[in-house]
Coordinates of C-alpha atoms in Angstrom, one line a residue:
M1 CA 100.4 -42.8 112.5
D2 CA 99.3 -39.5 111.4
R3 CA 100.9 -38.0 114.7
A4 CA 104.0 -39.6 114.2
T5 CA 104.7 -38.9 110.5
D6 CA 103.6 -34.8 110.6
N7 CA 105.8 -34.0 114.2
L8 CA 108.7 -36.1 112.2
S9 CA 108.9 -34.3 108.9
T10 CA 112.3 -32.5 108.2
A11 CA 111.1 -29.9 106.2
S12 CA 107.9 -28.8 107.8
S13 CA 109.3 -27.9 110.9
S14 CA 105.7 -28.0 112.3
S15 CA 104.3 -27.8 116.2
D16 CA 101.1 -28.8 117.6
T17 CA 100.8 -25.3 118.7
N18 CA 98.5 -23.5 116.8
P19 CA 99.1 -19.8 117.1
D20 CA 95.5 -19.0 115.3
T21 CA 93.6 -20.5 118.7
P22 CA 92.2 -17.8 120.4
R23 CA 93.1 -17.8 124.2
A24 CA 91.0 -15.8 127.2
C25 CA 92.6 -11.9 127.1
S26 CA 92.3 -8.2 128.3
P27 CA 90.7 -6.1 126.0
S28 CA 94.1 -4.5 124.6
S29 CA 95.3 -8.5 123.9
S30 CA 91.8 -9.0 122.0
S31 CA 92.4 -6.1 119.7
S32 CA 95.7 -7.1 118.9
F33 CA 94.8 -11.0 118.4
S34 CA 92.0 -9.3 116.0
S35 CA 94.5 -7.1 113.7
S36 CA 97.4 -10.1 114.0
S37 CA 94.5 -12.5 112.3
S38 CA 93.1 -9.9 110.0
S39 CA 97.2 -9.6 108.7
A40 CA 97.2 -13.5 108.4
S41 CA 93.9 -13.5 106.4
S42 CA 94.9 -10.7 104.3
A43 CA 98.5 -12.4 103.5
V44 CA 96.6 -15.6 102.6
H45 CA 94.6 -14.0 100.0
R46 CA 97.5 -12.3 98.9
A47 CA 99.6 -15.7 98.7
L48 CA 96.2 -17.4 96.7
H49 CA 96.6 -14.1 94.0
L50 CA 100.3 -14.5 93.8
I51 CA 100.1 -18.2 93.3
Q52 CA 98.1 -17.9 90.5
S53 CA 100.3 -15.9 88.3
D54 CA 102.1 -16.3 85.1
D55 CA 104.9 -14.5 86.2
P56 CA 107.7 -17.5 87.7
D57 CA 108.8 -14.6 90.3
L58 CA 105.6 -14.1 91.8
K59 CA 104.6 -17.4 91.8
L60 CA 108.0 -18.2 93.8
E61 CA 107.2 -15.3 96.3
A62 CA 104.0 -17.2 96.6
A63 CA 105.0 -20.7 97.6
R64 CA 108.0 -19.1 100.2
E65 CA 104.6 -17.1 101.3
I66 CA 102.6 -20.0 101.6
R67 CA 105.8 -22.3 103.5
R68 CA 106.0 -19.4 106.0
L69 CA 101.9 -19.3 106.9
T70 CA 101.4 -22.8 106.7
K71 CA 104.6 -23.7 109.1
T72 CA 102.4 -23.5 112.0
S73 CA 99.1 -22.5 111.3
Q74 CA 96.1 -25.0 110.5
R75 CA 94.0 -22.4 110.1
C76 CA 96.2 -21.0 107.0
R77 CA 96.5 -24.8 105.7
R78 CA 92.8 -24.8 105.2
Q79 CA 92.7 -21.3 103.8
L80 CA 95.6 -22.1 101.6
A81 CA 93.8 -25.7 99.9
Q82 CA 93.3 -23.9 97.0
A83 CA 97.1 -23.4 96.5
V84 CA 97.5 -27.2 96.4
Q85 CA 97.2 -27.4 92.2
P86 CA 99.2 -24.7 91.2
L87 CA 102.1 -25.6 93.3
V88 CA 101.9 -28.9 91.8
L89 CA 102.2 -27.7 88.3
M90 CA 105.0 -25.8 89.8
L91 CA 106.5 -29.5 90.8
R92 CA 106.2 -30.4 87.7
A93 CA 107.4 -27.4 85.8
P94 CA 111.2 -27.7 84.2
D95 CA 112.0 -24.8 85.1
S96 CA 110.4 -23.8 88.5
D97 CA 111.8 -23.8 92.0
H98 CA 111.0 -27.1 92.9
E99 CA 112.4 -27.1 96.5
S100 CA 110.1 -23.9 97.4
A101 CA 107.0 -25.5 95.9
L102 CA 107.9 -28.9 97.7
L103 CA 108.3 -27.8 100.9
A104 CA 105.1 -25.5 100.7
L105 CA 103.1 -28.5 100.1
L106 CA 105.1 -30.2 102.9
N107 CA 103.6 -27.8 104.8
L108 CA 100.2 -27.9 103.8
A109 CA 100.1 -31.4 104.2
V110 CA 101.0 -31.6 107.6
K111 CA 98.6 -32.7 110.1
D112 CA 95.5 -32.2 107.3
E113 CA 94.0 -35.3 105.7
K114 CA 92.5 -33.0 103.4
N115 CA 95.2 -31.5 101.9
K116 CA 97.2 -34.9 101.9
I117 CA 94.7 -36.4 99.8
K118 CA 94.1 -33.4 97.4
I119 CA 98.2 -33.4 96.9
V120 CA 98.5 -36.9 95.9
E121 CA 95.0 -36.3 93.3
A122 CA 96.7 -33.4 91.8
G123 CA 99.7 -35.3 90.4
A124 CA 102.5 -34.7 92.8
L125 CA 103.6 -38.5 93.4
E126 CA 105.1 -38.4 90.0
P127 CA 107.7 -35.4 90.4
I128 CA 108.0 -36.4 93.9
I129 CA 109.1 -39.9 92.9
S130 CA 111.4 -38.4 90.4
F131 CA 113.5 -36.2 93.1
L132 CA 114.0 -39.1 95.1
Q133 CA 116.7 -40.1 92.3
S134 CA 118.1 -36.4 92.1
P135 CA 121.5 -35.6 92.8
D136 CA 120.4 -33.0 94.7
L137 CA 120.6 -34.0 98.5
N138 CA 118.3 -31.4 99.8
L139 CA 115.9 -32.4 97.3
Q140 CA 116.0 -36.0 98.2
E141 CA 115.6 -35.4 101.8
Y142 CA 112.4 -33.0 101.3
A143 CA 111.1 -35.4 99.0
A144 CA 111.4 -38.5 101.3
A145 CA 109.6 -36.0 104.0
A146 CA 107.2 -35.5 101.9
L147 CA 106.2 -38.9 101.3
L148 CA 106.3 -39.8 105.0
T149 CA 104.0 -37.1 105.7
L150 CA 101.5 -38.4 102.5
S151 CA 101.9 -41.8 103.6
A152 CA 100.4 -40.8 107.1
S153 CA 97.1 -40.8 104.9
S154 CA 95.3 -44.8 104.6
V155 CA 93.7 -43.2 101.2
N156 CA 97.3 -42.6 99.8
K157 CA 98.9 -45.6 101.0
P158 CA 97.9 -47.9 97.9
F159 CA 98.7 -45.0 95.3
I160 CA 102.2 -44.1 96.6
S161 CA 103.3 -47.7 96.5
A162 CA 101.2 -48.1 93.3
S163 CA 103.9 -45.4 92.0
G164 CA 106.9 -47.1 92.6
A165 CA 108.0 -45.4 95.8
I166 CA 109.0 -48.4 98.1
P167 CA 112.3 -49.4 96.1
L168 CA 113.4 -45.8 95.8
L169 CA 112.8 -45.3 99.6
V170 CA 114.6 -48.5 100.0
E171 CA 117.4 -47.1 98.4
I172 CA 117.4 -44.1 100.1
L173 CA 117.4 -46.4 103.4
R174 CA 120.9 -47.9 101.8
Y175 CA 122.7 -44.9 100.4
G176 CA 120.7 -41.4 101.3
S177 CA 121.5 -39.0 104.0
Q178 CA 121.2 -39.8 107.3
Q179 CA 117.7 -37.5 107.7
A180 CA 116.4 -38.9 104.4
K181 CA 117.4 -42.4 105.8
F182 CA 115.2 -41.3 109.0
D183 CA 112.1 -40.3 106.9
A184 CA 112.6 -43.2 104.1
V185 CA 111.8 -46.2 107.2
M186 CA 109.1 -44.2 108.9
A187 CA 107.3 -43.5 105.3
L188 CA 108.0 -47.5 104.9
S189 CA 106.6 -48.3 108.2
N190 CA 103.3 -46.3 107.3
L191 CA 102.9 -47.9 103.9
S192 CA 103.4 -51.4 105.7
T193 CA 100.1 -51.1 107.2
H194 CA 98.5 -51.7 104.1
P195 CA 98.1 -55.5 103.8
D196 CA 99.5 -55.6 99.8
N197 CA 102.5 -53.5 100.4
L198 CA 104.3 -55.8 102.6
S199 CA 105.1 -58.3 100.1
I200 CA 106.6 -55.3 98.0
I201 CA 108.6 -54.0 100.6
L202 CA 110.1 -57.9 101.2
G203 CA 110.8 -58.5 98.0
T204 CA 113.1 -55.1 97.9
N205 CA 115.1 -56.8 100.7
P206 CA 114.9 -53.9 102.9
I207 CA 116.0 -55.4 106.1
P208 CA 120.1 -55.3 106.3
S209 CA 119.6 -51.3 105.9
I210 CA 117.0 -51.2 108.8
V211 CA 119.4 -53.4 110.8
D212 CA 122.5 -51.1 110.1
L213 CA 119.8 -48.1 110.6
L214 CA 118.7 -50.0 114.4
I215 CA 121.7 -50.6 115.5
F216 CA 123.3 -46.9 115.1
C217 CA 120.2 -45.0 116.0
K218 CA 119.3 -44.4 119.8
K219 CA 117.2 -47.3 121.0
S220 CA 114.9 -45.2 122.6
S221 CA 114.1 -42.9 119.3
K222 CA 111.0 -43.0 117.4
T223 CA 113.5 -43.8 114.7
A224 CA 113.9 -47.3 116.6
E225 CA 110.0 -48.0 117.0
K226 CA 109.4 -47.7 113.2
C227 CA 112.6 -49.6 112.5
T228 CA 111.4 -52.3 114.7
S229 CA 107.7 -51.9 113.9
L230 CA 108.9 -53.1 110.4
I231 CA 111.1 -55.8 111.5
E232 CA 108.0 -57.3 113.3
S233 CA 106.0 -56.9 110.3
L234 CA 108.7 -58.6 108.1
V235 CA 109.7 -61.8 110.1
G236 CA 105.8 -62.9 110.0
F237 CA 107.7 -64.1 106.4
D238 CA 110.1 -67.1 106.3
E239 CA 112.3 -64.9 103.8
G240 CA 112.3 -62.1 106.6
R241 CA 113.4 -64.2 109.3
I242 CA 116.1 -65.7 107.5
V243 CA 117.8 -62.2 106.8
L244 CA 117.3 -61.0 109.9
T245 CA 119.2 -64.0 111.8
S246 CA 121.8 -64.1 109.1
E247 CA 122.5 -60.3 109.5
E248 CA 125.2 -59.6 111.6
G249 CA 123.8 -57.9 114.8
G250 CA 120.3 -58.0 113.7
V251 CA 119.1 -60.5 116.4
L252 CA 121.1 -58.5 119.1
A253 CA 119.6 -55.2 117.3
V254 CA 116.2 -56.1 118.4
V255 CA 116.9 -57.4 122.1
E256 CA 118.6 -54.2 122.6
V257 CA 115.5 -52.1 121.6
L258 CA 113.4 -54.6 124.0
E259 CA 116.0 -53.8 126.6
N260 CA 116.1 -49.9 126.1
G261 CA 113.4 -48.8 123.7
S262 CA 110.2 -47.0 124.3
L263 CA 107.2 -48.6 125.7
Q264 CA 105.9 -49.0 122.1
A265 CA 109.4 -50.3 120.7
R266 CA 109.8 -52.7 122.9
E267 CA 106.1 -54.2 122.2
H268 CA 107.3 -54.3 118.4
A269 CA 110.9 -56.2 119.7
V270 CA 109.3 -59.0 122.0
G271 CA 106.4 -59.4 119.4
A272 CA 109.0 -60.2 116.4
L273 CA 111.1 -62.2 118.9
L274 CA 108.2 -64.4 119.9
M275 CA 107.0 -64.4 116.2
M276 CA 110.2 -66.1 115.0
C277 CA 110.1 -68.4 117.7
Q278 CA 106.7 -69.7 117.3
S279 CA 107.3 -70.2 113.6
D280 CA 110.4 -72.5 114.3
R281 CA 111.3 -72.7 117.9
C282 CA 114.5 -75.4 116.9
K283 CA 116.0 -73.0 114.8
Y284 CA 115.5 -69.5 116.6
R285 CA 115.8 -70.7 120.2
E286 CA 119.3 -70.4 120.3
P287 CA 120.0 -67.6 118.1
I288 CA 117.5 -65.7 120.4
L289 CA 118.9 -67.0 123.7
R290 CA 122.6 -66.2 122.4
E291 CA 121.7 -62.5 122.3
G292 CA 121.0 -62.1 126.1
V293 CA 117.4 -61.4 125.6
I294 CA 116.6 -62.9 129.3
P295 CA 117.1 -60.0 131.8
G296 CA 115.2 -57.8 129.3
L297 CA 112.4 -60.6 129.0
L298 CA 111.9 -60.5 132.9
E299 CA 111.8 -56.8 133.2
L300 CA 109.0 -56.8 130.4
T301 CA 107.0 -59.6 132.5
I302 CA 107.1 -56.4 135.3
Q303 CA 107.0 -52.8 133.3
G304 CA 105.8 -53.7 129.8
T305 CA 102.6 -52.6 128.2
P306 CA 99.9 -55.4 128.7
K307 CA 100.5 -56.9 125.6
S308 CA 104.6 -57.0 126.3
Q309 CA 103.9 -58.7 129.2
T310 CA 101.8 -61.7 127.5
K311 CA 104.3 -61.8 124.8
A312 CA 107.4 -62.0 127.0
R313 CA 106.0 -64.6 129.3
T314 CA 104.9 -66.8 126.6
L315 CA 108.2 -66.3 124.8
L316 CA 110.3 -67.4 128.0
Q317 CA 108.3 -70.2 127.9
L318 CA 109.3 -71.0 124.5
L319 CA 113.1 -70.6 125.1
R320 CA 113.4 -72.9 128.3
D321 CA 114.8 -76.4 127.6
S322 CA 111.2 -77.9 127.0
P323 CA 108.2 -76.2 125.9
Y324 CA 105.5 -78.1 127.5
P325 CA 104.1 -78.0 131.1
R326 CA 105.8 -79.5 133.9
S327 CA 104.5 -82.0 136.6
E328 CA 102.1 -81.0 139.5
L329 CA 105.3 -81.1 141.7
Q330 CA 107.3 -78.8 139.2
P331 CA 104.5 -75.8 138.8
D332 CA 104.9 -74.0 135.1
T333 CA 105.7 -70.8 137.2
L334 CA 107.4 -67.8 135.8
E335 CA 109.9 -68.5 138.0
N336 CA 110.6 -72.1 137.2
I337 CA 110.5 -71.6 133.5
V338 CA 113.4 -68.5 134.1
C339 CA 115.3 -70.9 136.3
N340 CA 115.4 -73.6 133.7
I341 CA 116.4 -71.2 131.2
I342 CA 119.4 -69.7 133.3
S343 CA 120.8 -73.4 133.9
Q344 CA 121.7 -73.4 130.2
I345 CA 123.1 -70.0 129.4
D346 CA 126.6 -69.7 128.8
G347 CA 128.7 -67.1 130.5
D348 CA 128.7 -66.3 134.5
E349 CA 128.1 -62.4 133.7
Q350 CA 124.7 -63.0 131.6
S351 CA 123.4 -65.9 133.9
G352 CA 124.1 -63.6 137.1
K353 CA 122.6 -60.5 135.6
A354 CA 119.3 -62.7 134.9
K355 CA 119.2 -64.0 138.5
K356 CA 119.4 -60.7 139.9
M357 CA 116.6 -59.8 137.6
L358 CA 114.7 -62.6 138.9
A359 CA 115.5 -61.4 142.4
E360 CA 114.0 -58.2 142.0
M361 CA 110.9 -59.6 140.1
V362 CA 110.5 -61.8 143.6
Q363 CA 110.5 -59.0 145.6
V364 CA 108.4 -56.6 143.8
S365 CA 106.2 -59.3 143.5
M366 CA 106.2 -59.7 147.2
E367 CA 105.6 -55.9 147.6
Q368 CA 102.5 -55.8 145.5
S369 CA 101.0 -58.6 147.3
L370 CA 101.9 -57.0 150.5
R371 CA 100.0 -54.0 149.0
H372 CA 97.4 -55.5 148.0
L373 CA 96.6 -57.0 151.3
Q374 CA 96.8 -53.6 153.1
Q375 CA 94.2 -52.2 150.5
R376 CA 91.8 -55.1 151.5
A377 CA 92.4 -55.0 155.2
L378 CA 91.2 -50.6 154.9
V379 CA 87.9 -51.8 153.1
C380 CA 87.1 -55.0 155.0
T381 CA 85.8 -54.8 158.6
P382 CA 87.3 -57.4 161.0
A383 CA 83.9 -59.5 160.4
D384 CA 84.5 -59.7 156.8
L385 CA 88.5 -60.3 156.9
P386 CA 89.6 -62.3 160.4
I387 CA 92.9 -61.9 161.9
A388 CA 93.8 -65.5 161.3
S389 CA 92.9 -65.1 157.5
V390 CA 95.3 -62.4 156.7
T391 CA 97.8 -64.0 158.3
S392 CA 97.5 -67.3 156.4
E393 CA 97.2 -65.3 153.5
V394 CA 100.6 -63.5 154.3
S395 CA 102.3 -66.5 155.2
S396 CA 100.7 -68.6 151.7
K397 CA 102.5 -65.3 149.3

């Protein structure tokens, strides 16, 4: 979680590259690095001095300098940890530049677990929550980004939910700017991993807004991955399953992620559909089949993660006319399962696509079997693997 949230914070623009990391260099470049390091250290001490000032203008200058210093430097984030408390006091003061203080805190929190916890302990949640309701759209965005980053810490999650942030994040998901929506859904995804938070999230009826965001975002994006992760968690509840299937385009959006999402997103998508079908096969089989899920499932059985492959095969079994194994004369192979499903699909285009996918799967399976035999032949002596045996195995594939 931490990696995903830190890299996607709106305001921080942080990078995995740490410019303070020494490299092998010539004497001249070593001297340059030493000079640069000394300059950064001097700037850190100056910023810490100014942030303690009673002069609002000097505090503002310090906040902006802290933001600059911590934009990409992990070392500066550690060295400037002492600035957290005075920056939080700036957030709470009615006449301060809240935006500058919030951006400085956001950069301090990025990729720094201790600073994340320290910011929450210093009392930052109350003003940040109030900024979510600000008419200033920029402040709303920065507040959502701050909660996204702070919620990456497992220690902070119960405190953030207890502060009343979840309903407000769902409101941002409904009415906020596009960037604020992206950050809000990722913050909610972070918070959903805490067991007590899922029921709170479900109680705010977030699925229609998540589906809207999922429909319009790129299916291979990190946003789609987090939307699908949330949906997978929420369809574990009967209420979540009912809302998803009643929402126009809800099941279809999940199927589209199953087809075009990242590997992790596709795993969440097939997990969500499988959970629905396992909870009540009679109720959810038809809505899932209607959205043309078969080609994507077939592809997942070959190209998905190990978990995706297992889930896709299980879901294919549930989607066929009868979920029970066939007789010994009709073995329960993937081909038989899929042929059974294809025979029930309405529409030539969908059926044709599924049949084409099945043919490709059989071809891939044959090629993999032949490669496996070739590899065995390379490591076996003639005594170990007689020619007759090889011929027999090839003909049986």
